XYZ file of N, CA and C in Angstrom:
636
model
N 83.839 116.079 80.581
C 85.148 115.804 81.161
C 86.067 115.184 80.118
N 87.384 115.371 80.205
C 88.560 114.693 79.244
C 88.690 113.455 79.676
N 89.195 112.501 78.616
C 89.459 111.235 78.725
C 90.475 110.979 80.151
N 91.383 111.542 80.327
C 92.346 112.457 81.411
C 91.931 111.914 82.314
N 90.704 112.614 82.408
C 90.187 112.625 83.752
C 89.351 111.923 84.293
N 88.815 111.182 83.152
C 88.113 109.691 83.629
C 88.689 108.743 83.559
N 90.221 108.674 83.237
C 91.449 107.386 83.604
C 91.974 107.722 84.848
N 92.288 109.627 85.523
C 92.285 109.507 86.867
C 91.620 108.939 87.995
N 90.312 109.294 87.606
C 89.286 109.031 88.530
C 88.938 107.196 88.456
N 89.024 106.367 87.409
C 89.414 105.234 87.708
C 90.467 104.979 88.288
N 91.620 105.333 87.870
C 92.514 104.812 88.553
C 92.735 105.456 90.558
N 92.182 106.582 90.766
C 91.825 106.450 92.013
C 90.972 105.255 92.815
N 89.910 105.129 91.839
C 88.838 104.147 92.268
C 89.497 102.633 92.173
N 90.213 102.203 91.104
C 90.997 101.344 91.044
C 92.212 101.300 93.055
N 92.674 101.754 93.219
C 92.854 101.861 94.163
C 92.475 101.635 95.997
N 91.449 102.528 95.438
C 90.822 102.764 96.478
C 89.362 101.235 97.240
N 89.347 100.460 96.035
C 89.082 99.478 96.203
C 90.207 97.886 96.026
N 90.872 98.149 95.629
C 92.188 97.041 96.149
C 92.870 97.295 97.276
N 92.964 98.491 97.698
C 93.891 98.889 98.793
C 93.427 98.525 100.415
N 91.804 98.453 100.590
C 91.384 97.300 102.032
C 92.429 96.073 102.013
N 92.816 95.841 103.186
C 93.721 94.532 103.584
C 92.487 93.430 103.660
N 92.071 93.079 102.517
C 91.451 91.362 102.651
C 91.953 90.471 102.479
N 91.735 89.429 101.906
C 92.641 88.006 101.578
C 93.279 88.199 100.353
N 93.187 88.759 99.696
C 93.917 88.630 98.091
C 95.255 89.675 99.026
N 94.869 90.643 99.833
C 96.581 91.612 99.949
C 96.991 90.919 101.234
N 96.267 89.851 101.793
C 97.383 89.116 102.799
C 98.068 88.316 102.100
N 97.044 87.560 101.167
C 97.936 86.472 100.194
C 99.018 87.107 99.229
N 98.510 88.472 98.714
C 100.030 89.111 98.230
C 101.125 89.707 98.907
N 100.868 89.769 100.164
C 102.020 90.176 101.028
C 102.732 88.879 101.731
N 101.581 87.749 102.240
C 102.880 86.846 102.565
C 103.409 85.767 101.710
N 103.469 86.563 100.045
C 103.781 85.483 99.455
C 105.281 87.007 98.757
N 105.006 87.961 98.629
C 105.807 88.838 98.736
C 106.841 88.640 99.960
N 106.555 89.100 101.244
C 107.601 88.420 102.438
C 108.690 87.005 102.331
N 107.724 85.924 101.757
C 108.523 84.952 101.723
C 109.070 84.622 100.013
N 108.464 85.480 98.924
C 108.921 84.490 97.802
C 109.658 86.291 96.955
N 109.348 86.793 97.490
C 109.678 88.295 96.774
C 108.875 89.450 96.341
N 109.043 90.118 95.339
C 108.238 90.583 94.623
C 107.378 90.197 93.301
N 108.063 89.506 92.733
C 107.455 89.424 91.498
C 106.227 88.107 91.971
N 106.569 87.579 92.952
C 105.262 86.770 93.122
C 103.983 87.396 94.159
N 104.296 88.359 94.614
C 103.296 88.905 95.327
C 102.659 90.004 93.944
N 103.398 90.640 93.152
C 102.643 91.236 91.882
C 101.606 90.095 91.101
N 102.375 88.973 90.728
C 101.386 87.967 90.409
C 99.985 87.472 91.093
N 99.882 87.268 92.230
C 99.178 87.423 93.048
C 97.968 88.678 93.051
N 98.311 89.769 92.831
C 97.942 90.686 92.831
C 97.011 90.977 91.041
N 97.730 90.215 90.008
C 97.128 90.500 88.627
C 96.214 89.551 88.630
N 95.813 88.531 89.580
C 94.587 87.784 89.336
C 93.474 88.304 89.758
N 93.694 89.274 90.798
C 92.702 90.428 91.460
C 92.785 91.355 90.421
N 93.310 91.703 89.829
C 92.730 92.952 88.717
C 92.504 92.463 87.693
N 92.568 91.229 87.586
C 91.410 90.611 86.184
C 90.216 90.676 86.867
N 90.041 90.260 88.068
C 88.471 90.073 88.011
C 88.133 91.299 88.656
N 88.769 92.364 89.238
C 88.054 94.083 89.774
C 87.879 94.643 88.200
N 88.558 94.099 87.488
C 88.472 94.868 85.644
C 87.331 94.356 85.261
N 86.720 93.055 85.573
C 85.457 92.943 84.683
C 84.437 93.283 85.414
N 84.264 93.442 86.776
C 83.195 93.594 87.987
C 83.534 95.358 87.539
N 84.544 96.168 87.316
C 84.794 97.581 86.948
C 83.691 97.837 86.097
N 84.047 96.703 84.833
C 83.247 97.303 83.334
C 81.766 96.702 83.440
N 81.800 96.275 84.541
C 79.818 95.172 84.337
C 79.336 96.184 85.262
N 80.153 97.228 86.221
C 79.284 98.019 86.725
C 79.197 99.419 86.258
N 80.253 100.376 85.632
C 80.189 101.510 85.272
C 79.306 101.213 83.918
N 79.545 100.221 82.938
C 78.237 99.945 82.188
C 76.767 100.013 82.198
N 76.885 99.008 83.577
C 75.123 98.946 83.646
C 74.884 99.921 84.965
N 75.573 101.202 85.479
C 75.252 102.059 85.826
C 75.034 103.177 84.770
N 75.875 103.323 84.165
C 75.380 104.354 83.346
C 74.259 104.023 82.859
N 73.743 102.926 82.118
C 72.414 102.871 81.609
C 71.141 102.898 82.733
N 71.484 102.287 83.589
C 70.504 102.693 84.836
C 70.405 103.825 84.839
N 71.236 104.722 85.729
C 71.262 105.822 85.959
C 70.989 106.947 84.561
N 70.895 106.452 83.185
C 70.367 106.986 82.312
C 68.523 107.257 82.242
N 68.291 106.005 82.582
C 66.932 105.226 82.653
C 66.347 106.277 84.078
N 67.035 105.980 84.701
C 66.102 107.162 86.067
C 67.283 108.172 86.280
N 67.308 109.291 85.464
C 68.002 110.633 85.804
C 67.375 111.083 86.992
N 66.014 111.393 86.823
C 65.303 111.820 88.455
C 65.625 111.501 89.683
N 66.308 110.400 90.124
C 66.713 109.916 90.749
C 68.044 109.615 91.103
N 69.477 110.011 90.435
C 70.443 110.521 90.700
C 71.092 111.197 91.422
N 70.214 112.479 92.130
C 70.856 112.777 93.227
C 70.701 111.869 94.395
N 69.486 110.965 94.415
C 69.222 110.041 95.617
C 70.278 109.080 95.745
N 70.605 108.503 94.428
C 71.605 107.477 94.342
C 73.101 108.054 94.605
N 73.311 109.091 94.618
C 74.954 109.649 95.522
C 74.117 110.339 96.420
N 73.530 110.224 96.763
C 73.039 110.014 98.539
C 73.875 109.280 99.221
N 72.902 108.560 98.656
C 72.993 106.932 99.156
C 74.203 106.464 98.865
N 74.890 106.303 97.639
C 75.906 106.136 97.401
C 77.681 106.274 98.582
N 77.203 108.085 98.803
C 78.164 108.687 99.414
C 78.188 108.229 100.814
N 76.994 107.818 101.285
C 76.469 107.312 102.969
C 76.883 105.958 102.641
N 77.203 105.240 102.296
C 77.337 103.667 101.920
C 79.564 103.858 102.163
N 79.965 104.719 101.189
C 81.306 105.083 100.987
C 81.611 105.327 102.394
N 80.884 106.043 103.214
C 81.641 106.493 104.239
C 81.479 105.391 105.656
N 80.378 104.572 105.426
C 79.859 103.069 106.632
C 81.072 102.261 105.709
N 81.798 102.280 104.380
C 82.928 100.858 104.379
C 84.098 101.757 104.717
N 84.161 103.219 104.717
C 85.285 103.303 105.018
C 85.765 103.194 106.478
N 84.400 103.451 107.556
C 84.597 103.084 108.621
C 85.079 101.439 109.136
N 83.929 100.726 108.590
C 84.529 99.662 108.695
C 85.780 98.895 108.338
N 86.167 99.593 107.107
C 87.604 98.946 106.915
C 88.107 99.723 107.767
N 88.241 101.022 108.235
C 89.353 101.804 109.574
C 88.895 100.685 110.799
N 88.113 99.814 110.772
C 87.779 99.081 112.342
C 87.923 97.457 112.148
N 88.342 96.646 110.741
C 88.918 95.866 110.771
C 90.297 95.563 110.966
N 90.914 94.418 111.431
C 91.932 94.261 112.077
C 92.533 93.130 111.767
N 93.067 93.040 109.959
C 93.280 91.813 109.631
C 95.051 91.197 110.059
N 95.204 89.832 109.367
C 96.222 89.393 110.561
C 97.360 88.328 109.638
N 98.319 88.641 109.799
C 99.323 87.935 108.536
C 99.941 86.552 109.632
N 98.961 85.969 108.433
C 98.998 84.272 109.193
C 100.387 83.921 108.389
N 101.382 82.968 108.560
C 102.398 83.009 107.953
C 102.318 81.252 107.893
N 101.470 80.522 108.253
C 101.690 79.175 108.006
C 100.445 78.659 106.825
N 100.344 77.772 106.160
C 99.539 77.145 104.884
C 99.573 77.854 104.001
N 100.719 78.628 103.346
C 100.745 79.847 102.127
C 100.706 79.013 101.040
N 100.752 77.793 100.675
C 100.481 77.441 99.841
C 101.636 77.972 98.399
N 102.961 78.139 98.663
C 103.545 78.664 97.649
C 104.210 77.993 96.658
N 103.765 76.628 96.752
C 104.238 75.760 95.565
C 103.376 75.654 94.593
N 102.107 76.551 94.714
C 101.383 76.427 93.457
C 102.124 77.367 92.072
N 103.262 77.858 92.251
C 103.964 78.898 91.187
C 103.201 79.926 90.936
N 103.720 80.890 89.820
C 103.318 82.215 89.697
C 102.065 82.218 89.124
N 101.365 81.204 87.788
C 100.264 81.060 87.514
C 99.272 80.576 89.030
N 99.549 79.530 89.412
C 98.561 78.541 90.431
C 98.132 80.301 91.480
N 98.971 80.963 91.614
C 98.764 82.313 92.390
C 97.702 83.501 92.392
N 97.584 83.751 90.645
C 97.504 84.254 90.177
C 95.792 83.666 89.719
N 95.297 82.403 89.477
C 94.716 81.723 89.525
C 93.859 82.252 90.746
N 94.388 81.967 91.609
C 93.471 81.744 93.014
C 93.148 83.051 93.948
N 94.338 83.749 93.495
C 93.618 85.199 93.862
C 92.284 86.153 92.602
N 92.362 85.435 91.492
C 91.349 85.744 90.671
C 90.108 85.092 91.415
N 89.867 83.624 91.794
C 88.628 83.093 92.083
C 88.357 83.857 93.833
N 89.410 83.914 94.603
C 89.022 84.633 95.560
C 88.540 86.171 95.521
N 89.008 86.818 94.273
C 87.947 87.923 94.058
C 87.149 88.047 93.205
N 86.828 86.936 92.529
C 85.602 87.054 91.661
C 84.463 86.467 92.120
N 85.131 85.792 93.722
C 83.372 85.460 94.414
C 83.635 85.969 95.595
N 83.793 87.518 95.551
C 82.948 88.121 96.311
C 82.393 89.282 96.133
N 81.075 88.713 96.845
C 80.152 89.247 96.529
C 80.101 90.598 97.033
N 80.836 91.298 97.422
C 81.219 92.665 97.911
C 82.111 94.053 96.920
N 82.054 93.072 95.660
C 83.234 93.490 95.125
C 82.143 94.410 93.935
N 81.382 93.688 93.568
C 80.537 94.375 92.286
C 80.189 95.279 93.115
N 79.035 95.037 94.688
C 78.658 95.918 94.958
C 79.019 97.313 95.276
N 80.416 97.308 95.424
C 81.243 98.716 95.854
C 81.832 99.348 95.262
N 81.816 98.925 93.435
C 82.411 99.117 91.890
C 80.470 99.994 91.793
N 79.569 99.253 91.836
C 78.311 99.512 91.353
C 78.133 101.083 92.428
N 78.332 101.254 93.969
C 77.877 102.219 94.510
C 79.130 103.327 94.336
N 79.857 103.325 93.788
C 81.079 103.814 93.752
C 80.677 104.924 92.206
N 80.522 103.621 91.395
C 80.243 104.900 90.052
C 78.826 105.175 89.990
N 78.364 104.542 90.976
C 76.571 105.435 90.844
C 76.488 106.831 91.544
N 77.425 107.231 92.587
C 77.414 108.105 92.956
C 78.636 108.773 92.632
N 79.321 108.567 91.371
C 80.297 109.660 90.849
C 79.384 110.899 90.149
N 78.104 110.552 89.720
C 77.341 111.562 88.936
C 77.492 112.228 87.485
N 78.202 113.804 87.736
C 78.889 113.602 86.289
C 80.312 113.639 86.158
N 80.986 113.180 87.147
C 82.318 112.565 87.214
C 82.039 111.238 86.189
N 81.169 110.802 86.299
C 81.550 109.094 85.698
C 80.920 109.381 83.734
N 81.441 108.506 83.199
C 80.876 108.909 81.358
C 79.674 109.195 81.368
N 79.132 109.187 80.470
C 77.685 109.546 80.520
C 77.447 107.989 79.233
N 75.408 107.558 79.443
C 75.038 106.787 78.909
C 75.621 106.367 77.609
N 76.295 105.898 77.123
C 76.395 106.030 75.488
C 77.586 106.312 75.400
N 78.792 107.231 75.988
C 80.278 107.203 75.810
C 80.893 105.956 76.091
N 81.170 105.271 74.893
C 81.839 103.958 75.334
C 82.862 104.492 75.459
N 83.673 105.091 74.975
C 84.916 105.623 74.546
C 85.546 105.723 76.146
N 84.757 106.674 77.190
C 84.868 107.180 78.249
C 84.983 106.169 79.336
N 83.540 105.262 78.966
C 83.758 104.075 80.486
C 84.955 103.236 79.824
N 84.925 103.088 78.809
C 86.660 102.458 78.783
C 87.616 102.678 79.403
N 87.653 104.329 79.115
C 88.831 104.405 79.694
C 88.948 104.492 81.233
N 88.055 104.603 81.667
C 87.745 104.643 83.278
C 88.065 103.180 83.593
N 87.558 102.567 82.799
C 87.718 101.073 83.444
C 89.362 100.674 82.990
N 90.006 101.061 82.172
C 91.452 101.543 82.074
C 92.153 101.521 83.083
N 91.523 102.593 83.960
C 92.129 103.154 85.005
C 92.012 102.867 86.268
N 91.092 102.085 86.360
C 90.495 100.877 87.217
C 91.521 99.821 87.500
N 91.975 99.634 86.357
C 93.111 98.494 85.971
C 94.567 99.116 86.420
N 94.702 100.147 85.895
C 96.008 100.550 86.541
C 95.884 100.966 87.718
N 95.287 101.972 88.312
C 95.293 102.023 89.523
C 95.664 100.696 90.396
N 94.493 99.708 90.208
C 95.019 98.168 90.947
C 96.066 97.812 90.617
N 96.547 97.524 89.493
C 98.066 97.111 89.248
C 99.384 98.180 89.691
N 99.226 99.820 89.926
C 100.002 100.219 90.945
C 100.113 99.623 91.958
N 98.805 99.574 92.749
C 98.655 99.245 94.421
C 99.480 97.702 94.245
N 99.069 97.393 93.712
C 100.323 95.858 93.788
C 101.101 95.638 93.285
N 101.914 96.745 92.111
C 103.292 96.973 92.622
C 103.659 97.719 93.568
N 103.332 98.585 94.242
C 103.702 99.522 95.607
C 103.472 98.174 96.750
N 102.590 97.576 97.092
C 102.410 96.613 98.214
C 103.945 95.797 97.836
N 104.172 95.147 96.891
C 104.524 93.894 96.463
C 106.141 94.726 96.902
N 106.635 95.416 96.480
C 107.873 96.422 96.320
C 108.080 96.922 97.626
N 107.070 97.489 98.050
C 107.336 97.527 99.854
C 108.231 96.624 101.129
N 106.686 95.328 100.371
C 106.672 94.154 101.646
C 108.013 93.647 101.501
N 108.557 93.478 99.669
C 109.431 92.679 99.802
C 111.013 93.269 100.105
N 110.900 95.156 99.818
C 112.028 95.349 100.730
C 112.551 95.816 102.157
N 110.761 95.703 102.736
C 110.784 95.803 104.556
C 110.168 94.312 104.892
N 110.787 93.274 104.408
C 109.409 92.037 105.053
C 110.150 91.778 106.154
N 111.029 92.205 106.676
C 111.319 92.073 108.088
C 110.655 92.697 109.321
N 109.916 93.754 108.643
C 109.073 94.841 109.588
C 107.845 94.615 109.145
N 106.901 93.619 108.578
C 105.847 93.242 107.884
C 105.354 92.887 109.331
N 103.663 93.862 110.100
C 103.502 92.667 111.134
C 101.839 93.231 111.126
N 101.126 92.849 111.802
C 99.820 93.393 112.270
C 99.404 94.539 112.176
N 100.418 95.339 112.687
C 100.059 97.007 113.383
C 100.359 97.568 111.525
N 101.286 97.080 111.167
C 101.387 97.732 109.568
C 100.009 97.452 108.788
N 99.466 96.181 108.801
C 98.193 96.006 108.250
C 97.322 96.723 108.532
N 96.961 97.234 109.862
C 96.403 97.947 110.325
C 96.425 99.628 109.996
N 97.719 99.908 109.579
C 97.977 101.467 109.423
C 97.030 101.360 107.888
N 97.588 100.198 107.016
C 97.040 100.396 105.791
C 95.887 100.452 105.835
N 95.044 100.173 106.713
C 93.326 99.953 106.651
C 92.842 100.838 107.015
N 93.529 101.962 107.908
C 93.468 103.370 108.514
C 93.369 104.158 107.829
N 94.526 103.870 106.220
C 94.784 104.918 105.373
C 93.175 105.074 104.345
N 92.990 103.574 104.229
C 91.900 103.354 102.914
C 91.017 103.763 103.401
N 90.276 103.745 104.695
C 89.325 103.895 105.294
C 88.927 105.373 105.482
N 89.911 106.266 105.807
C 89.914 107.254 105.798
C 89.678 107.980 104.678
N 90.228 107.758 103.784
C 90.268 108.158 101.634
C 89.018 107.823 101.062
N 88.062 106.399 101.897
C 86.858 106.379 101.329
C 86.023 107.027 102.070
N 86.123 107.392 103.368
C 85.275 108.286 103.960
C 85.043 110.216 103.201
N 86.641 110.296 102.968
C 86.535 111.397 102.483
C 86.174 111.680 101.140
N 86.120 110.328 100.559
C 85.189 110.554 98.786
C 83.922 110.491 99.021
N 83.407 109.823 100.300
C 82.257 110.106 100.474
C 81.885 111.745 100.908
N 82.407 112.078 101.685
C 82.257 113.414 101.916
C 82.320 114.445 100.856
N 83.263 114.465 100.124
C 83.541 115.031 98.823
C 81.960 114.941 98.204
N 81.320 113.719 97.804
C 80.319 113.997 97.374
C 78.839 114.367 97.598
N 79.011 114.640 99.218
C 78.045 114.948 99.531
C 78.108 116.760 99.319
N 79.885 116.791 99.372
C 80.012 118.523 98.807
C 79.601 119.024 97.738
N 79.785 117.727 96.838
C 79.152 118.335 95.885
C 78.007 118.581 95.229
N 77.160 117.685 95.748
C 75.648 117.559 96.155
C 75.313 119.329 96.573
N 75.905 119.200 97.775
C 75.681 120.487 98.319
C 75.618 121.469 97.307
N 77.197 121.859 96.704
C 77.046 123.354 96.096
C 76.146 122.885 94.862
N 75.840 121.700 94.216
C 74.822 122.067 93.070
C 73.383 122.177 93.381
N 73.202 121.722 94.581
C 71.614 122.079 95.388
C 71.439 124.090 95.904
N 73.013 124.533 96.476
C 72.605 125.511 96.848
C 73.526 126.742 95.544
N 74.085 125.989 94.303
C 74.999 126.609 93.847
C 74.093 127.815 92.994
């Protein structure tokens, strides 16, 4: 595959894992609603420092895994793809909720930026869905030994997230009058749905190379 196309496919994946409504995109939306944009983007770059290193600690030590047991590769986007499609359900069936009191917005653009990094660098959900994500890309993801490649994937990891929070941040702050529940909700509809169907995708492709 071209470099191209392993900065797309991060930056989908980049996406597609910032884009669930958890606490880092409530905290960037009601700090977007009330302080603008450029502080809900801030907000948002402390979460893609730490999805960028949980990115590169897992497409790393997947590829060498998944180097180490090739035999076992199709099991792992099995599994992989069945895992993609139980979070995408669950994020379509969470129902998160824009609390608008203790925002805490006198900590400034660093103190923000700060605290949405430690709120996603401990959780513990975050490696795991970076780790099942490129274990079951297969040979979508670099292969053992292309540093060149998981770079740039993890590149794209980075931008992708830093779109999604300029698009959130740019949104909220020129509809934050129409910012309410049911919108949180559409967004969790959208992600949920996009990871169900990458799961599906790879069980297609499973398919045609089993019966191709």
């Amino acid at each position: 595959m071209s470099f191209f196309e392993y900065a797309l496919i991060g930056f989908v994946v980049g996406i597609l894992t910032t884009a669930p409504v958890g606490p880092v995109n409530i905290m960037a939306i009601q700090h977007a609603v009330h302080s603008g944009f450029r502080q809900g983007v801030f907000v948002g770059l402390g979460a893609v420092v730490a999805d960028t290193i949980y990115a590169a600690a897992a497409i790393f030590g997947v590829s060498a895994v998944i180097n180490f047991i090739k035999g076992q590769s199709g099991l792992i986007e099995l599994v992989g793809g069945a895992l993609l499609i139980i979070f995408g359900f669950k994020i379509w069936h969470t129902h998160p909720h824009l609390n608008n009191k203790g925002n805490g917005f006198e900590r400034g653009f660093l103190g923000d930026a700060t605290a949405a990094f430690f709120m996603a660098i401990t959780n513990p959900g975050a490696i795991l869905a970076f780790i099942f994500i490129f274990g079951s890309l297969g040979d979508w993801r670099p292969q053992h030994g292309d540093h060149v490649g998981a770079l740039i994937m993890v590149a794209g990891v980075a931008a992708g997230a830093t779109s999604w929070w300029v698009f959130i941040s740019a949104t909220v702050s020129h509809f934050r009058h129409a910012i309410d529940d049911k919108w949180l909700d559409r967004v969790n509809h959208i992600a949920g749905v996009l990871l169900i169907a990458f799961g599906l995708l790879l069980y297609a492709n499973l398919a045609l190379d089993a019966f191709g």
